[in-house]
Short mmCIF file of C-alpha atoms in Angstrom, two decimals:
data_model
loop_
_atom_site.label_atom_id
_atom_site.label_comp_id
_atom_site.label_asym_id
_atom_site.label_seq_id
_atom_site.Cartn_x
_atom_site.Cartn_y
_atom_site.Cartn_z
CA UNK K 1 117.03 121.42 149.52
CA UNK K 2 114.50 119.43 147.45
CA UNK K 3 112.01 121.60 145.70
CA UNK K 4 108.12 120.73 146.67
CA UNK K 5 106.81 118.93 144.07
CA UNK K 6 106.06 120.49 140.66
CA UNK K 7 102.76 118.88 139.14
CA UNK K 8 102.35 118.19 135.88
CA UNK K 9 98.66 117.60 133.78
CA UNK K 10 98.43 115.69 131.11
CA UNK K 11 95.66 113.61 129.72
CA UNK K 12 94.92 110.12 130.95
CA UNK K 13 96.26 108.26 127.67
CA UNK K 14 98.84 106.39 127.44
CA UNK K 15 100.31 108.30 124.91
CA UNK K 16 100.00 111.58 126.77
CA UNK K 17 101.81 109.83 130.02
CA UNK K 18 104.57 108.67 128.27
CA UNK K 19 104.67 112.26 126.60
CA UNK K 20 104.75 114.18 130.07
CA UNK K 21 106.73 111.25 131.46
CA UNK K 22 109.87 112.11 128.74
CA UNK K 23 109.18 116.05 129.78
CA UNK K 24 109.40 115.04 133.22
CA UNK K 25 112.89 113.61 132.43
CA UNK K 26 114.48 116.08 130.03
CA UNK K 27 113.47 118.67 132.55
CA UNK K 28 115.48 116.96 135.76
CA UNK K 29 118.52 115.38 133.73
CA UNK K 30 119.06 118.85 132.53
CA UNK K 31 118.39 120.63 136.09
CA UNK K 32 120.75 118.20 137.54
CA UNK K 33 123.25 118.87 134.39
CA UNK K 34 122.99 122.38 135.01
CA UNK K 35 123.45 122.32 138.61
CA UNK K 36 126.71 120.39 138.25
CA UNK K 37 128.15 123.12 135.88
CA UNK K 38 127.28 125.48 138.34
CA UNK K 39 124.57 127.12 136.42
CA UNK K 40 121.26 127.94 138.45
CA UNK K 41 117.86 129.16 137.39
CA UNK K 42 116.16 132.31 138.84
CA UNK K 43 114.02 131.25 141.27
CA UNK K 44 115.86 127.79 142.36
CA UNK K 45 119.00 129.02 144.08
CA UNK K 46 118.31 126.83 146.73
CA UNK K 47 116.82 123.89 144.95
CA UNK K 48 119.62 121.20 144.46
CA UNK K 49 117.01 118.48 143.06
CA UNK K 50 113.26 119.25 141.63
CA UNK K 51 110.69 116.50 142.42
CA UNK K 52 108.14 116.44 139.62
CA UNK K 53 104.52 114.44 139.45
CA UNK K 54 102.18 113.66 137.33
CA UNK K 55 98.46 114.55 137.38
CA UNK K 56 96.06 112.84 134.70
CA UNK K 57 93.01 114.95 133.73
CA UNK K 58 90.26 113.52 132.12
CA UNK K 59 89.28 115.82 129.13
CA UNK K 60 85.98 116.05 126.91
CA UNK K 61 87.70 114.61 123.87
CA UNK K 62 88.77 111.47 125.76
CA UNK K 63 84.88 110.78 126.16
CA UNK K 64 83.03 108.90 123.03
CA UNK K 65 81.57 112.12 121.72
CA UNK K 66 79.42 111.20 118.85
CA UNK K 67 79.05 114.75 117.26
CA UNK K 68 83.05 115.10 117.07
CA UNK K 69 82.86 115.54 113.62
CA UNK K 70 80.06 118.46 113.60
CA UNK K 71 82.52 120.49 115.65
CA UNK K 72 84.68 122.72 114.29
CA UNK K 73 88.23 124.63 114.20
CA UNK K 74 89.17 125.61 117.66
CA UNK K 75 85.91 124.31 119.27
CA UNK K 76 87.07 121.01 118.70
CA UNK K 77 90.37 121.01 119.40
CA UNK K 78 89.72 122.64 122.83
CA UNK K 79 87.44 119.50 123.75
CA UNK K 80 90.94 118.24 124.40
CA UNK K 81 92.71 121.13 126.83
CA UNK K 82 90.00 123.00 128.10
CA UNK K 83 89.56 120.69 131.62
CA UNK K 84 93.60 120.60 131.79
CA UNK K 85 93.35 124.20 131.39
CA UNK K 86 91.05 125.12 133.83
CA UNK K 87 93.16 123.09 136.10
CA UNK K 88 96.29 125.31 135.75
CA UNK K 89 94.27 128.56 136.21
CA UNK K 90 93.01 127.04 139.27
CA UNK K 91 96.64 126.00 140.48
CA UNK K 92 95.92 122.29 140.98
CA UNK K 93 98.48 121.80 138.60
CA UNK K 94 101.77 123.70 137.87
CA UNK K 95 101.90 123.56 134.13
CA UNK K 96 100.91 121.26 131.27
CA UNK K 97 101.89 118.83 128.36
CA UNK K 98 100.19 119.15 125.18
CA UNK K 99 100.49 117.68 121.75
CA UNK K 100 100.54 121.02 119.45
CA UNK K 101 98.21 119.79 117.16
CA UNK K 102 95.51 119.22 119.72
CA UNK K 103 95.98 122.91 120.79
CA UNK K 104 93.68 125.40 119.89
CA UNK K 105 94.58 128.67 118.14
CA UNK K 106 93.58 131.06 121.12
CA UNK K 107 95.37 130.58 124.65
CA UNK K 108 93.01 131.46 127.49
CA UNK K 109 93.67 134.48 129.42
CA UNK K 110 96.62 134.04 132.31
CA UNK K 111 98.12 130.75 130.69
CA UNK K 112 100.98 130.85 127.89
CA UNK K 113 102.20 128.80 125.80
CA UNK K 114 105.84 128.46 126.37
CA UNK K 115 108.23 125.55 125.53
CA UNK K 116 108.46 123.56 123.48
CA UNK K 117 111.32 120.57 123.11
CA UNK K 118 112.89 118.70 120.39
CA UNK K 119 110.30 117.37 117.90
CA UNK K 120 110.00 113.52 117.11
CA UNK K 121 109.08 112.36 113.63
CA UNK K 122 106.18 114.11 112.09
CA UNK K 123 105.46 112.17 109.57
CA UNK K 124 102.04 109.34 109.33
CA UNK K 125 102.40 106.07 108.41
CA UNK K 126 100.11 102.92 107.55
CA UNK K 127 100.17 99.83 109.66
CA UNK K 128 98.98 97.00 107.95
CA UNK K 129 97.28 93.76 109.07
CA UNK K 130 99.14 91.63 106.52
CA UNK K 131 102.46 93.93 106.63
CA UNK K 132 101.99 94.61 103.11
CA UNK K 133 102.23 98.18 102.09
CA UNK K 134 99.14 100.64 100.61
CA UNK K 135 100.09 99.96 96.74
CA UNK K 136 100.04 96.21 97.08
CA UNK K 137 96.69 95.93 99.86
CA UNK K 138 94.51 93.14 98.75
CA UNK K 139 91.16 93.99 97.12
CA UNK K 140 88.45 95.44 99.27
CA UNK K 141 90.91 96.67 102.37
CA UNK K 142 89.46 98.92 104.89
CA UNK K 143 91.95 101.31 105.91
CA UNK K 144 90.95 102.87 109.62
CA UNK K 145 91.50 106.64 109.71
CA UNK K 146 89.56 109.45 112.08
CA UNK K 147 90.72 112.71 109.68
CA UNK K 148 89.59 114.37 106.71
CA UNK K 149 93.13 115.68 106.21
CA UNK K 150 94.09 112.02 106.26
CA UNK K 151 91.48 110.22 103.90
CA UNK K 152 91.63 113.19 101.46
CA UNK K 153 95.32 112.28 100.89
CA UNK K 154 94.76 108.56 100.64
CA UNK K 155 92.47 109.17 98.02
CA UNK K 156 94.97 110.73 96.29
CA UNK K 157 97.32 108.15 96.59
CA UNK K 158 95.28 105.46 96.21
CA UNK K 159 93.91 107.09 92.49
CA UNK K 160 92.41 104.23 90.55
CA UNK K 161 92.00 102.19 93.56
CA UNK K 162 88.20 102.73 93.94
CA UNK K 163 87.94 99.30 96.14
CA UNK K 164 89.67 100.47 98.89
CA UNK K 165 87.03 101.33 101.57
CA UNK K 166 88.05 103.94 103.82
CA UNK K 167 86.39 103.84 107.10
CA UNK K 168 85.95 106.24 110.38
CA UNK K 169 87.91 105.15 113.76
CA UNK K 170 88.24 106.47 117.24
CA UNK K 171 90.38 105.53 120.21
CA UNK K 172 93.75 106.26 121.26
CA UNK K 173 96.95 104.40 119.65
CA UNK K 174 96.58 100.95 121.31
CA UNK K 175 92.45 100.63 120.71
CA UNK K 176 93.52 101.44 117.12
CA UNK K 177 95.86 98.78 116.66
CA UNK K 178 93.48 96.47 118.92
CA UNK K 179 90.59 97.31 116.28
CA UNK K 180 92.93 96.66 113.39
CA UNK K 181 94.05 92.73 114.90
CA UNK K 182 90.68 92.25 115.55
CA UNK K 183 89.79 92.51 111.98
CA UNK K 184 87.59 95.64 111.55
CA UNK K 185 90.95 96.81 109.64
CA UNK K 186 92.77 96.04 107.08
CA UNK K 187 95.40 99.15 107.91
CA UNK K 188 95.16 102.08 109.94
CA UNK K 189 96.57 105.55 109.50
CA UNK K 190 98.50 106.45 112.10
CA UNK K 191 101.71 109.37 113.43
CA UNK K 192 104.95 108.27 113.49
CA UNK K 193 105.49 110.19 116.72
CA UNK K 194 102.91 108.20 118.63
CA UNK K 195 104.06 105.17 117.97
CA UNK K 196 107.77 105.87 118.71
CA UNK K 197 107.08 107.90 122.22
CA UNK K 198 105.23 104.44 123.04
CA UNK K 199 107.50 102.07 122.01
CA UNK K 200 105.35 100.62 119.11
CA UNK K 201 107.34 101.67 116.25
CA UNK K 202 107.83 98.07 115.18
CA UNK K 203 104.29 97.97 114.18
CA UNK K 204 105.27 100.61 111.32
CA UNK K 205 104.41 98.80 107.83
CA UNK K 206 105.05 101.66 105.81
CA UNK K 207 106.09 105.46 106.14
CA UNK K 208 104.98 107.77 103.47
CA UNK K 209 106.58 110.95 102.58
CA UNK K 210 105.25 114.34 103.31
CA UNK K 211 105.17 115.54 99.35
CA UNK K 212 102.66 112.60 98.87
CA UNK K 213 101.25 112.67 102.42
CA UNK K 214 101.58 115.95 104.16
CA UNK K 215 101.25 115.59 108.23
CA UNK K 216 98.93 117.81 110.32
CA UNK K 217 100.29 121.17 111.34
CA UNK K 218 102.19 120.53 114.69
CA UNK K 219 102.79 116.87 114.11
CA UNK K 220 105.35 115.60 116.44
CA UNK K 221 105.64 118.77 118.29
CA UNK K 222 104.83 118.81 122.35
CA UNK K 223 103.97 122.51 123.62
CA UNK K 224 104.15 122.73 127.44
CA UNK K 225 101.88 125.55 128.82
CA UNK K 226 102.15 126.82 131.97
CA UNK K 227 100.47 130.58 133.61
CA UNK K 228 101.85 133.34 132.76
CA UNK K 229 102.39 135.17 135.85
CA UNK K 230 104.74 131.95 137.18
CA UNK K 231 108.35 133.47 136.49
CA UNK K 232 109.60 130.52 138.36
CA UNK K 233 108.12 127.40 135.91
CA UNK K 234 108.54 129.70 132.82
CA UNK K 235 112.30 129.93 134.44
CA UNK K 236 112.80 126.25 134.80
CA UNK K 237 110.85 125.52 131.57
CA UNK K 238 113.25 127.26 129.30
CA UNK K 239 116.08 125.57 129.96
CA UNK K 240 114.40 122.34 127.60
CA UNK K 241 113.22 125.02 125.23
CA UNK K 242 113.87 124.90 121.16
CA UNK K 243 114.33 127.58 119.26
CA UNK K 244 114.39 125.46 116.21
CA UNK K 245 111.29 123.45 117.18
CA UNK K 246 109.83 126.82 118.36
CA UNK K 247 110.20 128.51 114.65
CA UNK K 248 108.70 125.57 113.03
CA UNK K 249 105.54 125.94 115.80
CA UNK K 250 105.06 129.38 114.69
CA UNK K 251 104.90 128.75 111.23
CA UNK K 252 102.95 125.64 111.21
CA UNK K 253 100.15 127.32 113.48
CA UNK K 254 100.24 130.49 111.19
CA UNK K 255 99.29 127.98 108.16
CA UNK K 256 96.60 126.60 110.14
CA UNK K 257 94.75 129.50 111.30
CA UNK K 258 94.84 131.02 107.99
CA UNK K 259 92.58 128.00 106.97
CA UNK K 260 90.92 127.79 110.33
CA UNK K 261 92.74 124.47 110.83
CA UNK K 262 90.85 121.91 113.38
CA UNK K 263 91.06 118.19 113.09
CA UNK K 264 88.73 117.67 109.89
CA UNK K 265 90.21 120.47 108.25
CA UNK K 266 91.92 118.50 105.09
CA UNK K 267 94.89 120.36 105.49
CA UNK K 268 98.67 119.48 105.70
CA UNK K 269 101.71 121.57 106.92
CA UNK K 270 105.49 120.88 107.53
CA UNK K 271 108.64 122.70 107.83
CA UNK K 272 112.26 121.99 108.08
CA UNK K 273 115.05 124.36 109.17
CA UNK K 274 118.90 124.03 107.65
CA UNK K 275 121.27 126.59 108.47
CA UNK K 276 119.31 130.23 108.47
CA UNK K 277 116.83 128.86 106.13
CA UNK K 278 113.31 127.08 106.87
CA UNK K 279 110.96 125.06 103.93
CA UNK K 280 107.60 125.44 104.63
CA UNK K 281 105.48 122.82 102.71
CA UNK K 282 101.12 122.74 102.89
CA UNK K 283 98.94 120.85 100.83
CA UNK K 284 95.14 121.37 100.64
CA UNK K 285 92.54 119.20 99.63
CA UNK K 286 89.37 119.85 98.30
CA UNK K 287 86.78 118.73 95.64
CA UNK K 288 89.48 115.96 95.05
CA UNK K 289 91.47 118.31 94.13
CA UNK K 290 95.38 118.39 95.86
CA UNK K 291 96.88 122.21 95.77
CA UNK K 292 100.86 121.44 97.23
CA UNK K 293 103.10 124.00 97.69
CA UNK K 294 106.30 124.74 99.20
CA UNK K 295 108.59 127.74 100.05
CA UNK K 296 111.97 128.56 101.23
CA UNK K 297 113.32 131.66 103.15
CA UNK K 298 115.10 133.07 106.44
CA UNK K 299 113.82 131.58 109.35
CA UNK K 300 113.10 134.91 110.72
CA UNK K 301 110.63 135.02 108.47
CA UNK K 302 108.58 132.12 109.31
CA UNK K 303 105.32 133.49 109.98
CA UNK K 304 105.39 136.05 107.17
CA UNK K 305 106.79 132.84 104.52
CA UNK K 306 103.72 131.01 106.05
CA UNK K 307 101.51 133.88 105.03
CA UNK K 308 102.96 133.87 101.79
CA UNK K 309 102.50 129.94 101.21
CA UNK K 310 98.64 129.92 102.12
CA UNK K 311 98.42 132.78 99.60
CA UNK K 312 99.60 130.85 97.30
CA UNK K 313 97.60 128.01 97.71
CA UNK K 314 94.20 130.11 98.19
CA UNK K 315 95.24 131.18 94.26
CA UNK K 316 94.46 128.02 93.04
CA UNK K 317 91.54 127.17 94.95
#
């Protein structure tokens, strides 16, 4: 018996396809990988395949919204889920694929938040016009970037560099790069993860690293949502689940809303987990000031370390 389809939502960007497009196919090579060692999920005793589609949804934040920037914390990032929300709590769609660090602090009532798979790169790197990298730009370079979090920490790196002209941009990953060829750019600021989940790594001039250029909180992370009453989804949606990828969610997000974290929040968060231990770096930016920290503990303790690390920071502020 084939399952009726399962829909998924996902914004209309090519980025977010190919995103729910790689959850689609984790989720039925490891259904079918499952089945064939006999293992079966509550709710899909009978199911031998699962037939999976996907649904794009047109949100608020893929519209040219000229007072982005005058939005704030979770108001802005929900300019990005709320219309793919509303579709799941209306059951025109069976769960959805987010990129964490679109997703806003507060889950609406009846949906939960509740897989997410292995995370891709997290870091942000420069693509360059001339391939050279951001030390050796020629005088007078624009660099493209749409974040606060992002130009504060080229500023940094950049120090004595005071002809570098940093400018606004907004689009998805291929207008970007389209802007850039067509010489509005010099370079662009870009994630890693982006590029690689659409092929267009070999664009990559330069990657920095995250003690010099700390990534948004969430980077490279996908969190599928689905309501919470659905046993069967939340069944079938664990089996792609990381607990790894999970801990470093949890931690990230607790950085964030500590500092009320939206997309022109300069703030910057990682983590890393080896053996029973996570690092948990964040950066913030301010008054060109840079306040970096870092700490180390149990990855029980994730939330509680994250705590800790914005405490530390806020000292120095």
């Amino acid at each position: 018996m084939i399952l009726n389809k399962i829909i998924i939502g996902t914004r209309g960007s090519l980025l977010a396809v190919a995103q729910a497009e790689k959850v689609k196919d984790m989720l039925t090579e490891k259904y079918k990988e499952l089945r064939k060692k006999g293992i079966i999920i509550n709710g899909f005793e009978d199911i031998e395949s699962i037939n999976i589609e996907l649904k794009t949804i047109v949100t608020s934040g893929d519209k040219d919204l000229r007072d982005f920037k005058k939005i704030k914390g979770d108001s802005q990032k929900n300019l990005f889920v709320k219309e793919i929300e509303k579709e799941m709590i209306n059951k025109t769609i069976d769960f959805a694929v987010h990129s964490l660090k679109d997703m806003p602090q507060i889950t609406p009532n009846g949906l939960e938040n509740v897989c997410f798979p292995l995370r891709e790169d997290n870091r942000d790197v420069l693509i360059s016009k001339n391939g050279k990298k951001l030390e050796d730009l020629l005088e007078n370079s624009r660099i493209g970037t749409g974040s606060t979090r992002r130009e504060a920490e080229l500023r940094t790196l950049l120090n004595e560099r005071k002809d570098i002209i940093i400018k606004g941009i907004r689009g998805n990953i291929h207008t970007r790069i389209r802007k850039l060829h067509d010489g509005e750019y010099d370079a662009i600021i870009l994630a890693a993860a982006g590029l690689k989940r659409t092929g267009l790594e070999k664009n990559i001039t330069e990657y920095f690293d995250e003690n010099y250029f700390m990534p948004a909180p969430g980077q490279g992370i996908l969190c599928i949502q689905c309501r919470n009453d659905d046993k069967k989804i939340k069944n079938l949606l664990k089996i792609i689940d990381n607990k790894e990828v999970r801990i470093m969610c949890e931690a990230e997000r607790e950085f964030s809303k500590i500092f009320n974290g939206g997309c022109h929040t300069p703030i910057g968060c990682s983590s890393k987990i080896e053996g029973e231990n996570i690092i948990i770096k964040g950066v913030y930016n301010y008054d060109k000031k840079r306040v970096f920290k870092e700490i180390i503990g149990n990855k029980n303790d994730a939330v509680k370390l994250s705590q800790k690390l914005a405490e530390k920071i806020k000292e120095e502020i």
